PDB file of C-alpha atoms (C1' of nucleotides) in Angstrom:
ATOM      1  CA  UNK R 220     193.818  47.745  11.378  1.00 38.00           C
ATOM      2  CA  UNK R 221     197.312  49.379  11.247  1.00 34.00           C
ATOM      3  CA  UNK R 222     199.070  46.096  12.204  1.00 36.00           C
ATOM      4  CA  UNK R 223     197.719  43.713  10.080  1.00 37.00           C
ATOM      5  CA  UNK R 224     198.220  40.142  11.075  1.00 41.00           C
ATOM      6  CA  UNK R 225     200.040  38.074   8.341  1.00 45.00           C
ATOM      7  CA  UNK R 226     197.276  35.250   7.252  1.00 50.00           C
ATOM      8  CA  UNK R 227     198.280  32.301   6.629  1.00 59.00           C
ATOM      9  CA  UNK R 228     196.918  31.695   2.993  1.00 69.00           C
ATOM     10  CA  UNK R 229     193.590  30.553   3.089  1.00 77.00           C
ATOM     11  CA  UNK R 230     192.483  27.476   1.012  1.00 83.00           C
ATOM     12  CA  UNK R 231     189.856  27.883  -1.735  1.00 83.00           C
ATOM     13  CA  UNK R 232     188.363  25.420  -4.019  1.00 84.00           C
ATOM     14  CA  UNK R 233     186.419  22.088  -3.875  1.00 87.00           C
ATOM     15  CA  UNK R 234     186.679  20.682  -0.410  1.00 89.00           C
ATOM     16  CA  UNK R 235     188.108  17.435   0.351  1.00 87.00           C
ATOM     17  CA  UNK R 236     186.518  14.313   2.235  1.00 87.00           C
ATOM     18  CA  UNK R 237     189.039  14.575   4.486  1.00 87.00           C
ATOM     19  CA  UNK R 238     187.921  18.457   5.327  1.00 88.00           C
ATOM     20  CA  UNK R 239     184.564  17.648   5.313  1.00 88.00           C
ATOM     21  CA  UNK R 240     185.261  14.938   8.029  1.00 88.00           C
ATOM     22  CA  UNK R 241     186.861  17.025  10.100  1.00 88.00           C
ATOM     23  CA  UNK R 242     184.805  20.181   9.890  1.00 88.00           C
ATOM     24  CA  UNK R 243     181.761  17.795  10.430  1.00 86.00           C
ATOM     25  CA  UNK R 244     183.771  16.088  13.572  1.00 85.00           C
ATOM     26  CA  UNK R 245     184.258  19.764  14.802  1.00 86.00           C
ATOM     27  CA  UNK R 246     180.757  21.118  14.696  1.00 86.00           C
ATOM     28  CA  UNK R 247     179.134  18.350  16.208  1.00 83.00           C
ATOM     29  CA  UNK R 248     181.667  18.343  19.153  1.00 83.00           C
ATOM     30  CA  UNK R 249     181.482  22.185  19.432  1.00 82.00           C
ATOM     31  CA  UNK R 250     178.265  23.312  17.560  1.00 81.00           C
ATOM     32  CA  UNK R 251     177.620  25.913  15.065  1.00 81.00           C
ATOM     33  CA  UNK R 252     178.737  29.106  15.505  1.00 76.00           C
ATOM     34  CA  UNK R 253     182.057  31.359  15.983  1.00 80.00           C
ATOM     35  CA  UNK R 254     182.578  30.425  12.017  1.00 84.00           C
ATOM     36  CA  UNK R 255     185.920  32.591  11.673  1.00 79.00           C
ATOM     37  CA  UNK R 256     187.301  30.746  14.355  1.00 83.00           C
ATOM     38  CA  UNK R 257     186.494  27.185  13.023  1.00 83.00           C
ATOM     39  CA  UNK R 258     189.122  27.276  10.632  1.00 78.00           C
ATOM     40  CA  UNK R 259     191.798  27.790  13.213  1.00 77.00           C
ATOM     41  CA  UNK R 260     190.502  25.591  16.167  1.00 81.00           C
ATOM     42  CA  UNK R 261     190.007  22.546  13.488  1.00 84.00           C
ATOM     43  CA  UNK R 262     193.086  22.891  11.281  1.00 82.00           C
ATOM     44  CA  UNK R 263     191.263  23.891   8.359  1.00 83.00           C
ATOM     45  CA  UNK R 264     192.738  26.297   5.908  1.00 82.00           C
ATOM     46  CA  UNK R 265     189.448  27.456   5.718  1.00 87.00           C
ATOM     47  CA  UNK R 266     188.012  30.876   5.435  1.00 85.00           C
ATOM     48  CA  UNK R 267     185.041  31.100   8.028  1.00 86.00           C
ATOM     49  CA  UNK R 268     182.729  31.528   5.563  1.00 86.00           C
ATOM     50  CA  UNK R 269     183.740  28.552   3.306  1.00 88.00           C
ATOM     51  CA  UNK R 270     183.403  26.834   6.108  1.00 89.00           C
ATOM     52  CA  UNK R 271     180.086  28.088   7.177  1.00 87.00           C
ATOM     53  CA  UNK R 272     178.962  26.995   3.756  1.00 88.00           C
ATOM     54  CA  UNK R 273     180.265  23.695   3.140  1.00 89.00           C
ATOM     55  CA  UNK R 274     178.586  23.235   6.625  1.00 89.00           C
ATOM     56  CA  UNK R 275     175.342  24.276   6.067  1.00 87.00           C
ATOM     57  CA  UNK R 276     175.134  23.174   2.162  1.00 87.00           C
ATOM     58  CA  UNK R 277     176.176  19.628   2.412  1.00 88.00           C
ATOM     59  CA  UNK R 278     177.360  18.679   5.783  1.00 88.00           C
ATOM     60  CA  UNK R 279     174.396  19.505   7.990  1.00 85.00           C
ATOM     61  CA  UNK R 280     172.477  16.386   9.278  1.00 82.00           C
ATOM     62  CA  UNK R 281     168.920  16.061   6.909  1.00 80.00           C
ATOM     63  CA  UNK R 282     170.008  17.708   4.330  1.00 84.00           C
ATOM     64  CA  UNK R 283     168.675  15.795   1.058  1.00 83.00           C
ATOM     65  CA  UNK R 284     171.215  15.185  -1.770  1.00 77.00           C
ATOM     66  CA  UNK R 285     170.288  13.699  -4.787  1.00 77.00           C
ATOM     67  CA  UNK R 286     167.937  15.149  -7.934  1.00 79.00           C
ATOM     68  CA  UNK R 287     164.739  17.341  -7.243  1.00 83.00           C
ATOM     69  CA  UNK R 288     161.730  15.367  -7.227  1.00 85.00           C
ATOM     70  CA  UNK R 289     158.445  16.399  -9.403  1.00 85.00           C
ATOM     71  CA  UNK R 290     156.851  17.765  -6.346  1.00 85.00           C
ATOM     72  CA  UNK R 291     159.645  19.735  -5.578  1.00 87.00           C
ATOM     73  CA  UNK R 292     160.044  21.678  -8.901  1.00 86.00           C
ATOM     74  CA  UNK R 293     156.772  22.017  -8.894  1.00 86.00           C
ATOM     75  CA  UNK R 294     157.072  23.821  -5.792  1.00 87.00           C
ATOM     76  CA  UNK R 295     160.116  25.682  -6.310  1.00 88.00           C
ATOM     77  CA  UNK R 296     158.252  27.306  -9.774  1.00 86.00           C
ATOM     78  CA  UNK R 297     155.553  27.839  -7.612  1.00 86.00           C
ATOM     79  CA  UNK R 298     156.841  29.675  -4.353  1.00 87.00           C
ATOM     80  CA  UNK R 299     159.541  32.057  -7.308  1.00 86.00           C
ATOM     81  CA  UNK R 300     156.429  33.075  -8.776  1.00 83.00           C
ATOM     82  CA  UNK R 301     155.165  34.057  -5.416  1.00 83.00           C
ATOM     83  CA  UNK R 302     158.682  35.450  -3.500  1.00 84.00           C
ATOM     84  CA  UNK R 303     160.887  36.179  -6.836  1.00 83.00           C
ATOM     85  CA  UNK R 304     164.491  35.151  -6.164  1.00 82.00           C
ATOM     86  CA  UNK R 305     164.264  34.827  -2.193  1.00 85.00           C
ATOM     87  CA  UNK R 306     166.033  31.314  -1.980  1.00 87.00           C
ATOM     88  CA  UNK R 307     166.701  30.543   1.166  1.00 85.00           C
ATOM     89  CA  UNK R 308     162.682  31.741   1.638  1.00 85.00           C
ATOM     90  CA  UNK R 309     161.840  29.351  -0.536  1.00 87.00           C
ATOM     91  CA  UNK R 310     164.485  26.936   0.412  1.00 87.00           C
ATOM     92  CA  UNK R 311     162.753  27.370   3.701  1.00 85.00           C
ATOM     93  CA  UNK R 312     159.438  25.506   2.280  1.00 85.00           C
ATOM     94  CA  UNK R 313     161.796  22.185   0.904  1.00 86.00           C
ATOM     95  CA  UNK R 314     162.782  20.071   3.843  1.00 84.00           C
ATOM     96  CA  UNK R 315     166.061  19.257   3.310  1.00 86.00           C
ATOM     97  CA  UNK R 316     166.683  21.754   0.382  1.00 89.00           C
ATOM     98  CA  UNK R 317     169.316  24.649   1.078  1.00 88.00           C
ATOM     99  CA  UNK R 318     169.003  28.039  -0.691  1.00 87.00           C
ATOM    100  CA  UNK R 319     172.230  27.181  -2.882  1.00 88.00           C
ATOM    101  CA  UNK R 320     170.654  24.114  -4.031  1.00 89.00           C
ATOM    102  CA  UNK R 321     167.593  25.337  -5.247  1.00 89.00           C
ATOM    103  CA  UNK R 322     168.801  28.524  -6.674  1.00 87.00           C
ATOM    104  CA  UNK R 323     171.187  26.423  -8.926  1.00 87.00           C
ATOM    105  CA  UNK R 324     168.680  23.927  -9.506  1.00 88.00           C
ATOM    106  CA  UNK R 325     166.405  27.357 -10.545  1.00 87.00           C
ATOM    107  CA  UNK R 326     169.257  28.573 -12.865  1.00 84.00           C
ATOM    108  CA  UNK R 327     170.109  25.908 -14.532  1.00 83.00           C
ATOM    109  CA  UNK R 328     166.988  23.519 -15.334  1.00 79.00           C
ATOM    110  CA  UNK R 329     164.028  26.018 -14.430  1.00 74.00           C
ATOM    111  CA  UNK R 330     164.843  29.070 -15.668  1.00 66.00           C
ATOM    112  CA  UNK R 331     165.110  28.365 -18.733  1.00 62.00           C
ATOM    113  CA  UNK R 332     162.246  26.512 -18.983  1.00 59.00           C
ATOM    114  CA  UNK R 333     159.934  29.200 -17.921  1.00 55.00           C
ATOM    115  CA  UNK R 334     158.324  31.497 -20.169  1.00 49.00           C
ATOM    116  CA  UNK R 335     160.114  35.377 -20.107  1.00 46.00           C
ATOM    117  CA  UNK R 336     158.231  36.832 -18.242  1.00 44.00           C
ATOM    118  CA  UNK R 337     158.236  34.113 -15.431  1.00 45.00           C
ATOM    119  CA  UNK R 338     162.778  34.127 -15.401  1.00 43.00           C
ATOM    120  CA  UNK R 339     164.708  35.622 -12.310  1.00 43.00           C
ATOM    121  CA  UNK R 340     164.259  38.870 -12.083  1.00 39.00           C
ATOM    122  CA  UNK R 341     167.828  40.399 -12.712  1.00 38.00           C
ATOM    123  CA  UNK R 342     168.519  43.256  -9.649  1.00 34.00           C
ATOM    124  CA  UNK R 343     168.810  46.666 -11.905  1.00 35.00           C
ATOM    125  CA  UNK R 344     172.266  47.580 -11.393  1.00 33.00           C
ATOM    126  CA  UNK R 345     171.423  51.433 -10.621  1.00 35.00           C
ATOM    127  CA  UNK R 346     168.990  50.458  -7.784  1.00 33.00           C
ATOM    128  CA  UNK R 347     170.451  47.481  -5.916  1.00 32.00           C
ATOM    129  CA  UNK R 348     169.830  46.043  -2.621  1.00 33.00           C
ATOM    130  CA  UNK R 349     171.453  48.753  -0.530  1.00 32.00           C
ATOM    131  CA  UNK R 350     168.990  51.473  -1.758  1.00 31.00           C
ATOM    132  CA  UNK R 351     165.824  49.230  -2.100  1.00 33.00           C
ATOM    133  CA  UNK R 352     166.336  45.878   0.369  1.00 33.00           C
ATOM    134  CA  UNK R 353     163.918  42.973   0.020  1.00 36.00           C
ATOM    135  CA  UNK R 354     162.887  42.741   3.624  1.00 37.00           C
ATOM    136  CA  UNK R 355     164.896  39.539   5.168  1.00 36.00           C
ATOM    137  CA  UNK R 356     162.900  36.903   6.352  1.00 35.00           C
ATOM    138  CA  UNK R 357     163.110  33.756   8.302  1.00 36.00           C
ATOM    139  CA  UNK R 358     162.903  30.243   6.575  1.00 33.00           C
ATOM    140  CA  UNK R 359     160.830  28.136   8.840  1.00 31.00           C
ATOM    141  CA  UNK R 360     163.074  25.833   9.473  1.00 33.00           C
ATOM    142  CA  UNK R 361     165.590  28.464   9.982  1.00 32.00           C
ATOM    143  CA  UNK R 362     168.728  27.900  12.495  1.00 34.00           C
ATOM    144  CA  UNK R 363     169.234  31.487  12.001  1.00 35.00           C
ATOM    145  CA  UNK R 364     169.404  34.330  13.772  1.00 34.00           C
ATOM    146  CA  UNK R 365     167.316  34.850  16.882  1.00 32.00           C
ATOM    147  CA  UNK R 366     165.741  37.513  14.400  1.00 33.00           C
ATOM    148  CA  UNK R 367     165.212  40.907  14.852  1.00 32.00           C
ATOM    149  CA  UNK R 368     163.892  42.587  17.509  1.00 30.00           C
ATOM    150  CA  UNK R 369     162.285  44.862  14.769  1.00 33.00           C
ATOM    151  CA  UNK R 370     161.055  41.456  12.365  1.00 31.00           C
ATOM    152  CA  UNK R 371     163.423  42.037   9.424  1.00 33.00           C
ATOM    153  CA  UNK R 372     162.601  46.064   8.971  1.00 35.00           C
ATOM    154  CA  UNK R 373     166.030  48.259   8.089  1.00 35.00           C
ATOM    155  CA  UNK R 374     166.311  50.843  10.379  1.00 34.00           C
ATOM    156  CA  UNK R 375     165.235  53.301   7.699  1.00 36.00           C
ATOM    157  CA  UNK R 376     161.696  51.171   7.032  1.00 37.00           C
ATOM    158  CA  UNK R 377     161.698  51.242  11.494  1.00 37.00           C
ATOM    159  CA  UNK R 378     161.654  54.573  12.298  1.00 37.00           C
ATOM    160  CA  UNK R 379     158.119  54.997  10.175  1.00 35.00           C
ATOM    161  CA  UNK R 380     159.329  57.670   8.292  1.00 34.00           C
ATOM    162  CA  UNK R 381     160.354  55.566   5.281  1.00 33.00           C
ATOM    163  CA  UNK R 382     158.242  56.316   2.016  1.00 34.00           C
ATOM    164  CA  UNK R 383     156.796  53.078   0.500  1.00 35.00           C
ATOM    165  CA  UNK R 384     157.699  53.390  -2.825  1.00 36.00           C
ATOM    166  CA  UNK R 385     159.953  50.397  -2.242  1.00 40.00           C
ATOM    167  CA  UNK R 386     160.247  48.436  -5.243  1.00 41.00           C
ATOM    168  CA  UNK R 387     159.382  45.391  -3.174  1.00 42.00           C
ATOM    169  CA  UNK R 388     156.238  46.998  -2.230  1.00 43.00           C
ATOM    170  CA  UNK R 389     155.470  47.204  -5.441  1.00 47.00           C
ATOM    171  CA  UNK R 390     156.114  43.774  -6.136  1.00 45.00           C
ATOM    172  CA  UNK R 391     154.307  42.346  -3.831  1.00 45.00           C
ATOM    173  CA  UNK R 392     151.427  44.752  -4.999  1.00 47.00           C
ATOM    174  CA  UNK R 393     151.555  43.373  -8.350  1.00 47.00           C
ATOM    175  CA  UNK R 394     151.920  40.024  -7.521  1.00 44.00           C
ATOM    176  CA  UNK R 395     149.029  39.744  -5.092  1.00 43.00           C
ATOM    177  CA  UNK R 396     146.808  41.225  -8.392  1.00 44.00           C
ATOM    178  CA  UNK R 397     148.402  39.052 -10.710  1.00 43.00           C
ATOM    179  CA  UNK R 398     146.520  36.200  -9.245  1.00 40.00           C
ATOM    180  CA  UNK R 399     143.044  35.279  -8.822  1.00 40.00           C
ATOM    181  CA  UNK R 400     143.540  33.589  -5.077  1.00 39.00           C
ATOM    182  CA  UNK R 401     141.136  35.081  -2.614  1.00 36.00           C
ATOM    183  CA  UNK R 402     144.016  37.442  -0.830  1.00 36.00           C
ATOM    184  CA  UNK R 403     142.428  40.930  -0.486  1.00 35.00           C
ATOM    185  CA  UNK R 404     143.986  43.698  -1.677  1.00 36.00           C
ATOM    186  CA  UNK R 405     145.454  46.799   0.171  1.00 36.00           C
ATOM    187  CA  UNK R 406     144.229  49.900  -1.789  1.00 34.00           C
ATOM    188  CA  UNK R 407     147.002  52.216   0.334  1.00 34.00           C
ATOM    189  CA  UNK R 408     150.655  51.299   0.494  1.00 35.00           C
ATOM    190  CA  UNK R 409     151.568  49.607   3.478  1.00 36.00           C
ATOM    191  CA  UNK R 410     154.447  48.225   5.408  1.00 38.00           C
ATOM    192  CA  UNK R 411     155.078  44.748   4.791  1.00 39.00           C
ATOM    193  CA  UNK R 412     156.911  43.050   7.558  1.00 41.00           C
ATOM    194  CA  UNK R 413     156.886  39.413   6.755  1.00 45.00           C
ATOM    195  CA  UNK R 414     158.019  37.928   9.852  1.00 43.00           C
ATOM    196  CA  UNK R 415     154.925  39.534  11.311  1.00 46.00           C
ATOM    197  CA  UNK R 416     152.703  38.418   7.749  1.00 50.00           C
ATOM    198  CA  UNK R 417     154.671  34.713   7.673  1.00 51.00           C
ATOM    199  CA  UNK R 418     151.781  33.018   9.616  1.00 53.00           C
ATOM    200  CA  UNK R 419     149.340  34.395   7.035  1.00 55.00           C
ATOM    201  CA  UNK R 420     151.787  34.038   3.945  1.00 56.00           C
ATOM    202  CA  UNK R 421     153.062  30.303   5.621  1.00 56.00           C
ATOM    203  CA  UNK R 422     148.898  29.646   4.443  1.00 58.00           C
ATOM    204  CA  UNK R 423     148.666  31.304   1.097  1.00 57.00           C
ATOM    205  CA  UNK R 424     151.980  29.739  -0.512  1.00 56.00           C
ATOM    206  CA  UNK R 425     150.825  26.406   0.890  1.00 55.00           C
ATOM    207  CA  UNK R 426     147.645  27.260  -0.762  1.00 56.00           C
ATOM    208  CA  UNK R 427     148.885  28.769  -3.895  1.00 53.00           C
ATOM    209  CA  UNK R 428     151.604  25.866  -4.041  1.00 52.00           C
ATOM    210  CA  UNK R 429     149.064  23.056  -3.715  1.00 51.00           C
ATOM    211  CA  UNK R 430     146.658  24.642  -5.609  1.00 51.00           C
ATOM    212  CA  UNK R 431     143.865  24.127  -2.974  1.00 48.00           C
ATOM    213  CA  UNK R 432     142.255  25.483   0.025  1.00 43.00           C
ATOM    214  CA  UNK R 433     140.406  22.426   0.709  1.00 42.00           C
ATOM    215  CA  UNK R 434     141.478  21.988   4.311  1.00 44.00           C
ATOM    216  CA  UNK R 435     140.907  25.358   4.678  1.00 42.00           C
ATOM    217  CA  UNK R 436     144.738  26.788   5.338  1.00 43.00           C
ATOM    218  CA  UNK R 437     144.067  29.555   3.670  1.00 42.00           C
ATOM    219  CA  UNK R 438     140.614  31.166   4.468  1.00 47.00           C
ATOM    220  CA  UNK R 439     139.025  33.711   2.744  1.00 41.00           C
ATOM    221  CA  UNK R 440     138.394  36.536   4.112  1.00 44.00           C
ATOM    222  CA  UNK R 441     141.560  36.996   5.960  1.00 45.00           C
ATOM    223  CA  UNK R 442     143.440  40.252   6.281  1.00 42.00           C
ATOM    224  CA  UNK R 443     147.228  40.285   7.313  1.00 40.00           C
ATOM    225  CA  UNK R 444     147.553  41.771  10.446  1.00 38.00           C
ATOM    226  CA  UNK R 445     147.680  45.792  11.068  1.00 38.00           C
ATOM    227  CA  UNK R 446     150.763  47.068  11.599  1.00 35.00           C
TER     228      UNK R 446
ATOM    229  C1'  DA U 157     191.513   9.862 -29.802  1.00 86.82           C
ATOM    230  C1'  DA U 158     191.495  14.798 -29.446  1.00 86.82           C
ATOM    231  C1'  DT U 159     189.147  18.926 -28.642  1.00 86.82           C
ATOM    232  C1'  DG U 160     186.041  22.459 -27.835  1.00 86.82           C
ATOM    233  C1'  DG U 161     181.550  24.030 -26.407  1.00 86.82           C
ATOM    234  C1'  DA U 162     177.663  23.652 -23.188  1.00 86.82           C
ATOM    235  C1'  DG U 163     175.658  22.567 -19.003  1.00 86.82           C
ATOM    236  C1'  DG U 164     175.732  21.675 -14.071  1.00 86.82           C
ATOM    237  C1'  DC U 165     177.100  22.699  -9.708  1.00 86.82           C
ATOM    238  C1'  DA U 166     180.203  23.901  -5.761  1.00 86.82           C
ATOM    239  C1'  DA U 167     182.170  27.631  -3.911  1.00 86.82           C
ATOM    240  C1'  DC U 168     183.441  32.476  -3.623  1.00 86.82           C
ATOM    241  C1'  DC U 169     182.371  37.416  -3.300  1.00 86.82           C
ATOM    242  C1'  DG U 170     180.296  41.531  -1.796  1.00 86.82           C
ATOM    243  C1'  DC U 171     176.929  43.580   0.788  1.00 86.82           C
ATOM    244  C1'  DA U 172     173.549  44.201   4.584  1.00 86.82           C
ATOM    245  C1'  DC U 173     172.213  43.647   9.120  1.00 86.82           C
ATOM    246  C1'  DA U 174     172.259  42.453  14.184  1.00 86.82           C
ATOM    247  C1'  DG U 175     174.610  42.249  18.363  1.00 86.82           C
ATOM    248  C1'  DC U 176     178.055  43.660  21.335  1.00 86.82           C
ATOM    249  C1'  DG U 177     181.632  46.346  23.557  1.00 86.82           C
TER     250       DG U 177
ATOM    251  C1'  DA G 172     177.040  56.846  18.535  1.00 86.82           C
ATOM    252  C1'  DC G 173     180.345  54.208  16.535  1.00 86.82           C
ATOM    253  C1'  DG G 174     183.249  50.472  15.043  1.00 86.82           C
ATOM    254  C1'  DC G 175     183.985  45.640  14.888  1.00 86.82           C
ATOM    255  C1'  DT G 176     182.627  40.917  14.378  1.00 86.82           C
ATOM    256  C1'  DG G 177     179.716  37.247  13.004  1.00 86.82           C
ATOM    257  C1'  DT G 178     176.276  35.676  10.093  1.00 86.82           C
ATOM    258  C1'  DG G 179     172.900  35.426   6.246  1.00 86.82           C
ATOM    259  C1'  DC G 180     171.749  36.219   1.600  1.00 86.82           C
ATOM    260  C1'  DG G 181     171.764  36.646  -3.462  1.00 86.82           C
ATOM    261  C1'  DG G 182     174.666  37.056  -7.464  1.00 86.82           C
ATOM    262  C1'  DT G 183     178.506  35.447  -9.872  1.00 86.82           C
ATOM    263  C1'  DT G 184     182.498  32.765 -11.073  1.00 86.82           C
ATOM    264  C1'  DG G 185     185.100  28.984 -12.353  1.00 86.82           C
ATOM    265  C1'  DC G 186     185.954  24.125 -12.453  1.00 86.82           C
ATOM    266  C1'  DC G 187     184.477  19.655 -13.905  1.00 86.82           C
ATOM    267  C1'  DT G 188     181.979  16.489 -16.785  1.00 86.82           C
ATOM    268  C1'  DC G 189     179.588  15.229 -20.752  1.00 86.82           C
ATOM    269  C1'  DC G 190     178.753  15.115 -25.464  1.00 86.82           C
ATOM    270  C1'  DA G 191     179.048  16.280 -30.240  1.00 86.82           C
ATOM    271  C1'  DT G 192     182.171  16.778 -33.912  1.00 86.82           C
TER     272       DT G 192
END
DNA sequence: AATGGAGGCAACCGCACAGCG
DNA sequence: ACGCTGTGCGGTTGCCTCCAT
């Protein structure tokens, strides 16, 4: 971008009722989408993403303000044990809950709380995301991206030739051992897609959230589907 | 009443990925 | 194949409020 256009400095900060009114006003006359150009076509200051955010964070119809019920902590400690720090994943299984919410509401009144071993996993600095990616996933509910013609694999993990010493893998390896549900174990590494596992793992973190199998959601025996 | 530390939370930042031209 | 744009995500920052002193 030899020429770059002068931008006109972009707000930042807390917004104000009177943005929120109008960025609401705008999305429900134009719908989501085309965030960078919101901004302009509104007459917000607004960077696209700020926008995006305030949008889907606290101006999005259903979304559920106010202090986390007991249910719902006990369901957010549950589903980090199972999925680590995957928010909006787990944001995905709290109607009305966005991923920002809930990984505040993690850092500041559950992590704490939980024993060491149990806290947020901290990304190592010398191995972040780029060179090991958590596979991306849909929340259920999600609005987002018609996903994926490949279900949330990186091009590397597509092409088949990826080794599966992923870190994730691993994870999920442990984690499936470190509890006693009836999930059977994969003795040979394997390719986890969860898109394509989401029907099986929609079951066992309903199960392993509710502590019950009793109508049967999750049922022993079953194997995730062969890739 | 003043102030400083802690906690809570909204928002920003940087990166990855998909889609499109 | 490549670059650009739009979007999603997780980590982090910084402001605001509360409370103890």
């Amino acid at each position: 971008m030899g020429t770059k256009e002068v931008m006109p400095q972009l707000k930042k900060g807390l917004w104000k009722p009177e943005e929120d009114l109008i960025l609401k006003k705008y999305v429900e006359t134009y719908g989501e989408g085309k965030w960078a150009t919101v901004s302009h076509r509104a007459g917000l200051m607004r960077g696209g993403k700020s926008c995006r955010l305030r949008w889907k964070n606290y101006l999005r119809p259903n979304i559920k303000l106010g202090g986390m019920s007991e249910d719902e902590k006990d369901l957010i400690i549950r589903l980090h044990k199972l999925l680590g720090n995957r928010w909006s994943l787990i944001a995905g299984r709290l109607p009305g809950r966005t991923d920002n919410e809930v990984k505040n509401y993690w850092n500041t009144h559950l992590n704490k709380k939980c024993p060491r071993g149990e806290r947020t996993r901290r990304i190592d600095p010398n191995n972040n995301r780029n060179k090991t990616p958590l596979p991306r996933s849909e929340p259920i509910h999600s609005e987002n991206k018609k996903n994926s013609s490949n279900g949330g694999l990186t091009k590397e993990e597509d092409n088949g030739s990826t080794t599966v010493s992923h870190s994730w893998i691993e994870d999920m390896k442990s984690f499936f051992s470190d509890i006693k549900s009836p999930l059977p174990m994969y003795s040979e590494p394997f390719f986890y897609n969860d898109e394509i596992l989401m029907p099986m793992m929609d079951n066992y973190v309903l199960f392993e959230a509710f502590g019950t199998n009793e109508d049967q959601t999750f049922q022993e025996g079953m194997l995730p589907p062969r890739l």
